[in-house]
Coordinates of C-alpha atoms in Angstrom, one line a residue:
Chain O
M637 CA 0.0 0.0 0.0
N638 CA 1.4 3.4 -1.0
R639 CA 5.0 2.2 -0.5
E640 CA 6.3 5.1 -2.5
D641 CA 5.1 7.6 0.2
F642 CA 7.8 6.1 2.6
P643 CA 11.3 7.1 1.5
L644 CA 13.2 5.0 4.0
A645 CA 10.9 1.9 3.6
E646 CA 11.5 1.9 0.0
Q647 CA 15.3 1.7 0.4
T648 CA 15.3 -1.3 2.7
N649 CA 13.2 -4.3 3.6
Y650 CA 12.0 -3.0 6.9
L651 CA 10.2 -5.8 8.9
D652 CA 10.5 -4.3 12.3
N653 CA 7.3 -2.2 12.5
G654 CA 6.6 -3.5 16.0
A655 CA 9.6 -1.4 17.1
T656 CA 8.8 1.7 15.2
T657 CA 7.4 2.6 11.7
Q658 CA 8.8 4.5 8.8
K659 CA 7.3 7.9 8.3
P660 CA 5.4 8.9 5.1
I661 CA 6.7 11.9 3.3
Q662 CA 3.5 13.7 4.3
V663 CA 4.4 13.5 7.9
I664 CA 8.0 14.4 7.2
E665 CA 7.0 17.5 5.2
R666 CA 4.3 18.6 7.8
L667 CA 7.1 18.7 10.6
N668 CA 9.1 20.9 8.1
R669 CA 6.2 23.2 7.5
F670 CA 5.5 23.5 11.2
Y671 CA 9.0 24.5 12.0
L672 CA 9.2 26.8 9.0
N673 CA 6.0 28.6 9.2
E674 CA 4.1 28.0 12.6
N675 CA 6.6 27.4 15.4
A676 CA 6.0 29.1 18.8
N677 CA 4.9 28.0 22.1
V678 CA 1.4 27.2 22.7
H679 CA -1.4 28.6 25.1
R680 CA 0.7 31.6 25.8
G681 CA 1.5 34.2 23.3
V682 CA -1.1 36.6 21.9
Y683 CA 1.0 37.1 18.7
K684 CA 0.0 35.5 15.4
L685 CA 2.6 32.7 15.5
S686 CA 1.7 31.5 18.9
Q687 CA -2.0 31.4 17.7
L688 CA -1.0 29.3 14.7
A689 CA 1.0 26.8 16.8
T690 CA -1.8 26.6 19.3
E691 CA -4.3 25.9 16.6
A692 CA -2.1 23.3 15.0
Y693 CA -1.6 21.6 18.4
E694 CA -5.2 21.6 19.4
N695 CA -6.4 20.5 15.9
S696 CA -4.2 17.5 16.3
R697 CA -6.0 16.7 19.5
T698 CA -9.4 16.9 17.7
A699 CA -8.0 14.6 15.1
M700 CA -6.8 12.1 17.6
A701 CA -10.3 12.2 19.4
H702 CA -11.9 11.6 16.0
F703 CA -9.6 8.8 15.1
I704 CA -10.2 6.7 18.4
H705 CA -13.8 8.0 18.9
C706 CA -13.7 10.1 22.2
D707 CA -14.0 13.6 23.2
T708 CA -11.2 16.0 22.6
D709 CA -10.5 16.7 26.3
E710 CA -10.1 13.1 26.8
I711 CA -6.8 13.0 24.8
I712 CA -3.8 13.6 27.0
Y713 CA -0.6 13.9 25.1
T714 CA 2.4 12.1 26.5
R715 CA 5.8 11.0 25.3
G716 CA 4.5 7.6 24.3
T717 CA 2.7 4.4 25.5
T718 CA 5.3 4.0 28.3
E719 CA 4.6 7.5 29.8
S720 CA 0.8 6.9 29.2
I721 CA 0.8 3.8 31.3
N722 CA 3.1 5.4 34.1
L723 CA 0.7 8.4 34.2
A724 CA -2.3 6.1 34.8
A725 CA -0.4 4.0 37.2
F726 CA 0.6 7.2 39.3
S727 CA -2.3 9.4 39.1
F728 CA -5.2 6.8 39.0
V729 CA -4.1 3.5 40.3
E730 CA -1.8 4.2 43.0
P731 CA -4.1 6.4 45.1
L732 CA -6.8 3.8 44.6
V733 CA -4.9 0.7 46.0
K734 CA -3.9 -0.3 49.5
K735 CA -2.1 -3.2 51.0
G736 CA -3.5 -6.6 49.9
D737 CA -5.3 -5.2 46.8
E738 CA -4.7 -6.8 43.5
I739 CA -3.7 -5.3 40.2
L740 CA -4.1 -7.7 37.3
I741 CA -2.0 -8.0 34.2
S742 CA -1.2 -10.8 31.8
H743 CA 1.8 -13.0 31.0
M744 CA 2.2 -11.5 27.5
E745 CA 2.9 -7.9 28.5
H746 CA 5.6 -5.7 27.3
H747 CA 7.9 -4.6 30.3
S748 CA 6.3 -1.2 30.1
N749 CA 3.0 -2.7 31.1
I750 CA 4.6 -4.8 33.9
V751 CA 7.2 -2.6 35.7
P752 CA 4.9 0.4 36.4
W753 CA 2.6 -1.9 38.1
Q754 CA 5.4 -3.7 40.1
L755 CA 6.4 -0.2 41.3
V756 CA 2.8 0.7 42.4
C757 CA 2.7 -2.7 44.3
E758 CA 6.0 -2.0 45.9
R759 CA 4.8 1.5 47.1
T760 CA 1.4 0.5 48.2
G761 CA 1.8 -3.3 49.3
A762 CA -0.8 -4.2 46.6
V763 CA -0.3 -7.6 44.8
L764 CA 0.4 -8.2 41.1
K765 CA -1.7 -11.0 39.6
V766 CA -1.1 -12.4 36.2
I767 CA -3.5 -13.9 33.6
P768 CA -1.7 -16.9 32.2
V769 CA -0.9 -17.6 28.5
N770 CA -1.5 -21.0 27.0
D771 CA 0.8 -22.9 24.4
S772 CA -1.1 -21.2 21.5
G773 CA -0.2 -17.8 22.9
D774 CA -3.8 -17.0 23.9
L775 CA -4.7 -15.7 27.3
E776 CA -6.2 -18.5 29.5
L777 CA -9.6 -16.7 29.8
V778 CA -11.1 -19.5 31.8
Q779 CA -9.1 -18.3 34.7
L780 CA -10.2 -14.8 34.3
D781 CA -13.3 -15.1 36.5
E782 CA -11.1 -16.4 39.2
L783 CA -8.5 -13.9 39.0
L784 CA -11.0 -10.9 38.9
T785 CA -11.5 -11.0 42.7
E786 CA -13.1 -8.7 45.2
K787 CA -9.5 -7.4 45.8
T788 CA -8.9 -6.6 42.2
R789 CA -8.7 -2.9 41.7
F790 CA -7.4 -2.6 38.2
L791 CA -6.7 -4.6 35.1
S792 CA -4.0 -3.5 32.5
L793 CA -3.8 -5.6 29.4
T794 CA -2.2 -5.4 25.9
H795 CA -4.6 -5.3 22.8
I796 CA -2.0 -7.1 20.6
S797 CA 1.0 -8.9 21.8
N798 CA 4.3 -7.4 20.6
V799 CA 5.9 -10.9 20.4
L800 CA 3.2 -13.2 19.2
G801 CA 0.8 -11.1 17.5
T802 CA -2.1 -12.3 19.5
I803 CA -5.2 -10.1 19.3
N804 CA -6.7 -10.2 22.7
P805 CA -10.6 -10.2 22.8
I806 CA -10.4 -6.9 24.9
K807 CA -14.1 -5.9 24.5
E808 CA -15.2 -9.2 26.2
I809 CA -12.6 -8.8 28.8
I810 CA -13.4 -5.3 29.6
A811 CA -17.1 -6.2 30.0
K812 CA -16.2 -8.9 32.4
A813 CA -14.1 -6.6 34.5
H814 CA -16.8 -3.9 34.5
K815 CA -19.3 -6.4 35.8
K816 CA -17.1 -6.3 38.9
G817 CA -16.6 -2.7 38.8
I818 CA -12.9 -3.0 37.8
P819 CA -11.5 -0.3 35.6
V820 CA -9.3 -1.3 32.7
L821 CA -6.4 0.1 30.8
I822 CA -5.6 -1.3 27.3
D823 CA -2.0 -1.0 26.0
G824 CA -2.6 -0.2 22.3
A825 CA 0.9 0.3 21.2
Q826 CA 0.8 -2.5 18.6
A827 CA -2.9 -2.2 17.8
I828 CA -3.3 1.5 16.9
A829 CA -1.8 1.2 13.5
R830 CA -3.1 -2.2 12.7
T831 CA -6.9 -2.1 13.5
S832 CA -9.5 0.5 14.0
V833 CA -9.8 1.5 17.5
N834 CA -13.1 2.8 19.0
V835 CA -12.6 3.3 22.9
R836 CA -16.3 4.1 23.3
E837 CA -17.4 0.8 21.8
L838 CA -14.7 -1.1 23.7
D839 CA -15.7 0.9 26.8
A840 CA -12.1 1.0 27.8
D841 CA -11.3 3.3 30.8
F842 CA -7.8 4.1 29.5
Y843 CA -6.2 3.4 26.2
A844 CA -2.5 4.1 25.7
F845 CA -0.5 4.3 22.5
S846 CA 2.6 5.8 20.8
G847 CA 2.7 8.0 17.8
H848 CA 5.9 6.5 16.4
K849 CA 4.4 3.1 16.0
M850 CA 1.7 4.5 13.8
Y851 CA 3.8 6.3 11.2
G852 CA 4.1 9.4 13.2
P853 CA 7.0 11.1 15.0
T854 CA 8.8 9.7 18.0
G855 CA 8.3 11.4 21.4
I856 CA 4.6 11.9 21.1
G857 CA 1.9 9.5 22.5
V858 CA -1.5 9.5 23.9
L859 CA -3.3 8.5 27.1
Y860 CA -7.1 8.4 26.5
G861 CA -9.0 8.3 29.6
K862 CA -12.7 8.5 30.4
R863 CA -13.5 12.2 31.5
T864 CA -15.2 11.0 34.7
L865 CA -12.0 9.3 35.7
L866 CA -9.5 11.9 34.5
E867 CA -11.3 14.6 36.5
T868 CA -10.8 12.9 39.8
M869 CA -7.2 12.1 39.1
R870 CA -4.2 13.8 40.8
P871 CA -1.8 15.5 38.4
Y872 CA 1.2 13.4 37.1
Q873 CA 4.0 16.1 36.6
S874 CA 3.6 19.6 37.6
G875 CA 4.7 23.0 36.3
G876 CA 3.5 25.4 33.7
D877 CA 0.4 24.9 31.6
M878 CA -1.2 22.5 33.9
I879 CA -2.2 25.1 36.5
R880 CA -5.1 27.6 36.8
R881 CA -3.9 29.8 39.5
V882 CA -0.6 29.7 41.4
T883 CA 0.0 31.6 44.6
L884 CA 3.0 30.7 46.9
E885 CA 0.6 29.1 49.3
K886 CA -1.6 27.1 46.9
T887 CA -2.2 26.1 43.4
T888 CA -5.3 25.0 41.5
W889 CA -5.2 22.8 38.6
N890 CA -6.1 23.6 34.9
D891 CA -9.0 21.9 33.2
L892 CA -8.7 18.6 31.2
P893 CA -6.6 17.7 29.3
Y894 CA -4.0 20.5 30.4
K895 CA -3.9 19.2 34.0
F896 CA -1.8 16.4 32.7
E897 CA 0.3 18.2 30.3
A898 CA 2.9 20.0 32.4
G899 CA 5.6 22.2 30.7
T900 CA 5.9 22.8 27.0
P901 CA 4.4 19.9 25.1
N902 CA 5.7 18.1 22.1
I903 CA 4.1 20.5 19.7
A904 CA 5.7 19.5 16.5
G905 CA 5.2 15.9 17.4
A906 CA 1.5 16.3 18.0
V907 CA 1.2 18.1 14.8
G908 CA 3.2 15.4 12.9
L909 CA 1.1 12.8 14.5
A910 CA -2.2 14.5 13.3
E911 CA -0.7 14.2 9.7
A912 CA -0.1 10.5 10.4
V913 CA -3.7 10.1 11.5
K914 CA -4.9 11.8 8.4
Y915 CA -2.7 9.5 6.4
L916 CA -4.1 6.4 8.1
E917 CA -7.8 7.6 7.8
K918 CA -7.3 8.3 4.1
A919 CA -5.7 4.8 3.6
G920 CA -8.6 3.4 5.8
M921 CA -7.9 1.3 8.8
D922 CA -10.1 -1.6 7.6
N923 CA -8.0 -1.7 4.3
I924 CA -4.7 -1.6 6.2
E925 CA -5.9 -4.5 8.4
E926 CA -7.1 -6.4 5.5
Y927 CA -3.8 -5.9 3.6
E928 CA -1.7 -6.7 6.5
Q929 CA -3.6 -9.9 7.2
E930 CA -3.1 -10.9 3.6
L931 CA 0.6 -10.4 4.1
L932 CA 0.7 -12.2 7.4
N933 CA -1.1 -15.2 5.9
Y934 CA 1.4 -15.3 3.1
A935 CA 4.3 -15.0 5.5
E936 CA 3.0 -17.6 7.8
E937 CA 2.5 -20.1 5.1
K938 CA 5.9 -19.5 3.6
L939 CA 7.7 -19.5 6.9
K940 CA 6.2 -22.7 8.2
A941 CA 7.4 -24.5 5.0
I942 CA 11.0 -23.8 6.1
E943 CA 12.7 -26.8 7.6
G944 CA 13.7 -26.2 11.3
L945 CA 11.6 -23.0 11.6
K946 CA 9.2 -22.8 14.5
I947 CA 6.7 -20.0 14.8
I948 CA 6.1 -19.2 18.4
G949 CA 2.3 -19.7 19.3
D950 CA -0.6 -20.1 17.1
P951 CA -3.2 -17.7 18.5
Q952 CA -6.8 -17.7 17.5
K953 CA -6.4 -14.2 16.0
R954 CA -3.0 -12.8 15.1
A955 CA -2.0 -9.4 13.8
A956 CA 0.8 -9.0 11.4
V957 CA 3.4 -9.8 14.1
L958 CA 5.1 -13.1 14.7
S959 CA 8.2 -14.5 16.3
F960 CA 10.1 -17.6 15.4
T961 CA 13.2 -19.8 16.0
L962 CA 15.3 -21.4 13.4
G963 CA 17.3 -24.6 14.2
D964 CA 20.3 -23.8 16.1
A965 CA 20.9 -20.4 14.8
H966 CA 20.7 -17.7 17.5
P967 CA 18.3 -14.8 16.7
H968 CA 21.3 -12.2 16.7
D969 CA 23.2 -14.3 14.1
I970 CA 20.0 -14.5 12.1
A971 CA 19.2 -10.9 12.3
H972 CA 22.8 -10.0 11.5
E973 CA 22.8 -12.1 8.4
L974 CA 19.5 -10.7 7.3
S975 CA 20.9 -7.1 7.9
I976 CA 23.7 -7.9 5.4
K977 CA 20.8 -8.7 2.9
K978 CA 19.2 -5.3 3.9
I979 CA 16.4 -7.0 5.7
A980 CA 15.6 -5.4 9.1
V981 CA 14.1 -7.8 11.7
R982 CA 14.2 -7.7 15.6
A983 CA 16.1 -10.3 17.5
G984 CA 16.0 -10.6 21.3
H985 CA 13.4 -10.8 24.0
H986 CA 11.3 -7.9 22.6
C987 CA 10.9 -6.3 26.1
A988 CA 8.8 -9.3 27.2
Q989 CA 11.2 -11.5 29.2
P990 CA 8.3 -13.2 31.2
L991 CA 6.7 -14.3 27.9
M992 CA 10.1 -15.6 26.6
N993 CA 10.5 -17.6 29.8
R994 CA 6.9 -18.9 29.4
F995 CA 7.8 -20.3 26.1
K996 CA 11.2 -21.3 27.3
V997 CA 13.2 -19.5 24.6
P998 CA 16.0 -17.0 25.5
A999 CA 15.2 -14.9 22.5
T1000 CA 13.4 -15.0 19.1
T1001 CA 13.5 -13.5 15.8
R1002 CA 10.5 -11.2 15.0
V1003 CA 8.9 -10.1 11.9
S1004 CA 6.4 -7.3 12.3
L1005 CA 4.7 -6.0 9.1
G1006 CA 3.5 -2.6 8.1
L1007 CA 1.2 -1.2 5.5
Y1008 CA 4.2 -0.5 3.2
N1009 CA 5.6 -4.1 3.2
T1010 CA 5.1 -6.4 0.2
K1011 CA 5.2 -10.1 -0.6
E1012 CA 8.4 -9.7 -2.5
E1013 CA 10.1 -8.6 0.8
I1014 CA 8.6 -11.7 2.5
D1015 CA 10.0 -13.9 -0.3
L1016 CA 13.4 -12.3 0.2
L1017 CA 13.3 -13.1 4.0
V1018 CA 12.0 -16.7 3.3
E1019 CA 14.8 -17.2 0.7
A1020 CA 17.5 -16.2 3.0
L1021 CA 16.6 -18.3 6.0
P1022 CA 17.5 -21.8 4.9
E1023 CA 21.1 -20.6 4.2
I1024 CA 21.4 -19.1 7.5
R1025 CA 20.1 -22.1 9.3
E1026 CA 22.8 -24.1 7.6
K1027 CA 25.6 -21.7 8.3
F1028 CA 24.8 -21.8 12.2
K1029 CA 24.0 -25.6 12.3
L1030 CA 25.8 -27.2 15.3
Chain D
M1398 CA 32.2 -7.2 1.5
R1399 CA 33.4 -6.4 4.9
D1400 CA 30.2 -7.2 6.5
N1401 CA 30.7 -10.9 6.2
E1402 CA 33.9 -10.6 8.0
L1403 CA 32.2 -10.9 11.3
Y1404 CA 31.7 -14.6 10.9
Q1405 CA 35.2 -15.7 9.7
E1406 CA 35.9 -19.3 9.5
M1407 CA 37.7 -19.2 12.8
I1408 CA 34.5 -17.9 14.4
L1409 CA 32.2 -20.4 12.9
D1410 CA 34.7 -23.2 13.7
H1411 CA 34.8 -22.3 17.4
Y1412 CA 31.0 -21.8 17.5
K1413 CA 30.4 -25.3 16.1
N1414 CA 33.3 -27.0 17.8
P1415 CA 33.7 -25.1 21.0
R1416 CA 37.0 -25.8 22.8
N1417 CA 37.1 -26.4 26.6
C1418 CA 33.3 -26.3 26.7
C1419 CA 32.4 -28.3 30.0
T1420 CA 31.9 -27.8 33.6
M1421 CA 34.9 -28.3 35.9
H1422 CA 34.7 -30.3 39.0
D1423 CA 37.8 -29.1 40.6
A1424 CA 37.5 -25.4 39.7
T1425 CA 39.0 -23.0 42.2
H1426 CA 37.1 -20.1 40.8
T1427 CA 34.0 -19.6 38.8
A1428 CA 31.8 -16.7 37.6
S1429 CA 28.8 -16.4 35.6
G1430 CA 27.8 -13.6 33.2
D1431 CA 24.8 -12.8 31.1
N1432 CA 23.5 -10.3 28.6
P1433 CA 19.8 -10.3 29.7
L1434 CA 19.0 -8.2 26.5
C1435 CA 20.2 -10.8 24.2
G1436 CA 19.6 -14.0 26.2
D1437 CA 23.4 -14.9 26.1
Q1438 CA 24.7 -16.5 29.2
L1439 CA 28.1 -18.1 30.2
E1440 CA 29.8 -19.8 33.1
I1441 CA 33.5 -19.6 33.4
Y1442 CA 35.6 -22.1 35.4
L1443 CA 39.2 -21.6 36.4
N1444 CA 41.6 -23.9 38.1
I1445 CA 44.3 -21.6 39.3
D1446 CA 47.5 -23.1 40.5
G1447 CA 49.7 -20.4 42.1
D1448 CA 49.6 -17.6 39.6
I1449 CA 48.8 -19.9 36.5
L1450 CA 45.5 -20.6 34.9
K1451 CA 46.1 -24.3 34.8
E1452 CA 42.6 -25.1 33.3
I1453 CA 39.9 -22.9 31.9
T1454 CA 36.7 -24.0 30.6
F1455 CA 33.2 -22.5 29.8
Q1456 CA 29.6 -23.5 29.4
G1457 CA 26.8 -21.4 28.2
S1458 CA 24.3 -20.5 25.4
G1459 CA 24.0 -17.6 23.0
C1460 CA 24.9 -16.3 19.6
A1461 CA 27.8 -17.6 17.5
V1462 CA 29.9 -14.6 18.5
S1463 CA 29.5 -15.1 22.2
Q1464 CA 30.3 -18.8 22.1
A1465 CA 33.2 -18.5 19.8
S1466 CA 34.8 -15.7 21.7
A1467 CA 34.5 -17.8 24.9
S1468 CA 36.0 -20.8 23.2
L1469 CA 38.9 -18.7 21.8
M1470 CA 39.5 -17.2 25.1
T1471 CA 39.9 -20.5 26.9
E1472 CA 42.3 -21.8 24.3
H1473 CA 44.4 -18.7 24.3
L1474 CA 44.6 -18.3 28.2
K1475 CA 45.2 -21.8 29.3
G1476 CA 48.6 -22.1 30.9
R1477 CA 49.1 -18.2 31.1
T1478 CA 49.5 -16.3 34.3
I1479 CA 46.8 -14.0 35.7
E1480 CA 48.9 -11.0 35.0
E1481 CA 49.2 -12.1 31.3
S1482 CA 45.5 -12.9 31.2
L1483 CA 44.6 -9.4 32.3
Q1484 CA 46.9 -8.0 29.7
V1485 CA 45.2 -10.1 27.0
F1486 CA 41.9 -8.7 28.3
D1487 CA 43.0 -5.2 27.8
K1488 CA 44.1 -5.8 24.2
V1489 CA 40.9 -7.8 23.4
H1490 CA 38.9 -5.0 24.9
M1491 CA 40.8 -2.4 22.7
M1492 CA 40.3 -4.7 19.6
L1493 CA 36.7 -5.0 20.1
T1494 CA 36.0 -1.4 20.7
G1495 CA 37.7 -0.5 17.5
L1496 CA 41.2 0.8 18.4
H1497 CA 42.7 2.2 15.3
P1498 CA 45.0 -0.5 13.8
D1499 CA 48.1 1.7 13.8
E1500 CA 47.9 1.6 17.6
I1501 CA 48.3 -2.1 17.7
N1502 CA 51.7 -3.0 16.8
T1503 CA 52.7 -6.2 14.8
E1504 CA 54.2 -7.8 17.8
D1505 CA 50.7 -7.5 19.6
E1506 CA 49.0 -8.7 16.5
N1507 CA 51.2 -11.8 16.5
A1508 CA 50.7 -12.4 20.1
M1509 CA 47.0 -12.3 19.8
G1510 CA 47.0 -15.2 17.3
K1511 CA 43.6 -16.7 16.7
L1512 CA 42.0 -13.9 18.9
N1513 CA 42.5 -11.5 15.8
A1514 CA 39.3 -13.4 14.4
L1515 CA 37.4 -11.3 16.8
S1516 CA 38.6 -7.9 15.2
G1517 CA 35.5 -7.8 12.8
V1518 CA 33.4 -7.3 15.8
A1519 CA 34.5 -3.7 16.0
E1520 CA 32.6 -2.9 12.8
F1521 CA 29.4 -3.9 14.6
P1522 CA 28.9 -1.9 17.9
M1523 CA 25.7 -3.8 18.6
R1524 CA 27.7 -7.0 18.7
V1525 CA 30.5 -5.9 21.0
K1526 CA 28.6 -7.0 24.1
C1527 CA 28.2 -10.4 22.6
A1528 CA 32.0 -10.9 22.0
S1529 CA 33.1 -9.3 25.4
L1530 CA 30.7 -11.4 27.6
A1531 CA 33.3 -14.2 28.1
W1532 CA 36.0 -11.8 28.7
H1533 CA 34.1 -9.8 31.4
T1534 CA 33.1 -12.9 33.1
L1535 CA 36.7 -14.1 33.2
K1536 CA 37.7 -10.8 34.8
S1537 CA 35.1 -11.3 37.5
A1538 CA 36.3 -14.7 38.1
L1539 CA 39.9 -13.5 38.3
K1540 CA 38.9 -10.8 40.7
E1541 CA 37.4 -13.3 42.9
S1542 CA 40.5 -15.4 42.8
R1543 CA 42.6 -12.5 43.6
E1544 CA 40.4 -11.7 46.7
N1545 CA 40.6 -15.4 47.5
I1546 CA 44.3 -15.3 47.2
S1547 CA 44.5 -12.3 49.5
T1548 CA 42.5 -14.0 52.1
E1549 CA 44.7 -17.1 52.1

């Protein structure tokens, strides 16, 4: 799909979209235009440039709200998914839990959806509980009812696994948690560019994602939160822009979403991200999903036919992300050899060590596809692998 | 193409047929090291007699570079003194981190022998930690040995 829009994707065979995506020329040019014509600080100056910058920044928020189907003031700009999760952990969950309470995550989480909760538990005496993952790479949902106890205060779960590609049935899971009055955060880092997300329909309480994994700039991300929850929450960072009135004795907070955006935000990042959203909406999220599924099916079929290659997990629904092992060859050696052939894949534990341990592999090679990838690139990968397997055969 | 030089014959040979790859029952000193980011892990076993590394073995798992580096290391250091081993450590460290070739003299290069096979790593900063794992683990084992020596 529109590969020609992505200068860097065209020059290489970039199959590491789970880590970050390449940017379309429209986003790159938008960043340039912003710095050439509109750059100033936001929400401050009365001069024309500041007005332009503020408009561009706030229009971005509106575009984002339209993209995930929420209200504009429910979009909090952050540095990325990691900061979004940390914000929810600090401002919402930590004041909510006390010793002995439980926070529930799953065994397939990225470290950024594990460690913030461990820290909350450390500070409060709450206990971290984990939804197991079966051999197919699906959540063991039969155990969910048992795990959602009277002590459970929060559930934080990934939409799509960054290692296995598993698409979790988050709508059903959220409904189950809500039946017991438990709010839910969804880590949408891998999902946001792969499927259409409607936070209202999902009824997610929080939804976190990064701009750079959706063809936008790095350093900008979003925490969506239900207004009713955001309003009750304590600020995350403090400083300028997040206040209404400051005296040396007392400070009152600004309205949403500014209460959570202390300091000068990543204005250009937000503006570039809006351009990425425009690009995705024009391409159509359903078309992107369909195209990536076609690529995934093609890749799965071809990879499975390679002797000694083992794809990790076989989930009921998989997005265009998969991990594999290949004979005796270590993923770093595989990735190195592929790099020489201008194929970029990820090797390692993918910031999901608990999941690696679950499948008893120290590391895997991961292929994660994006909208500009082609079957020809998958062919190149598939052609290269048998030779690599032989080279590193023990 | 220089890229391919990372996996020189010598590296692949030591990866496929690692030398001194076994545990050691009469080890006087051991240390373990890992690169959690890569999933590489190693155990180094030393039998130190006086000041001499009488026996040196390793066990572990990881990429070809990390395993070959460990194997080459054991072969090179067996029978050397602790002092010599630490000097080799420094030279390998310089080589892996891409010291300008002019700064390594021919005498050094000859002294390094098969270890020169590791020089290709310097081209790939991401792989330096793979190649240096065995060496850092050795150093930590030697440190332990010195401490032990000093307490004896």
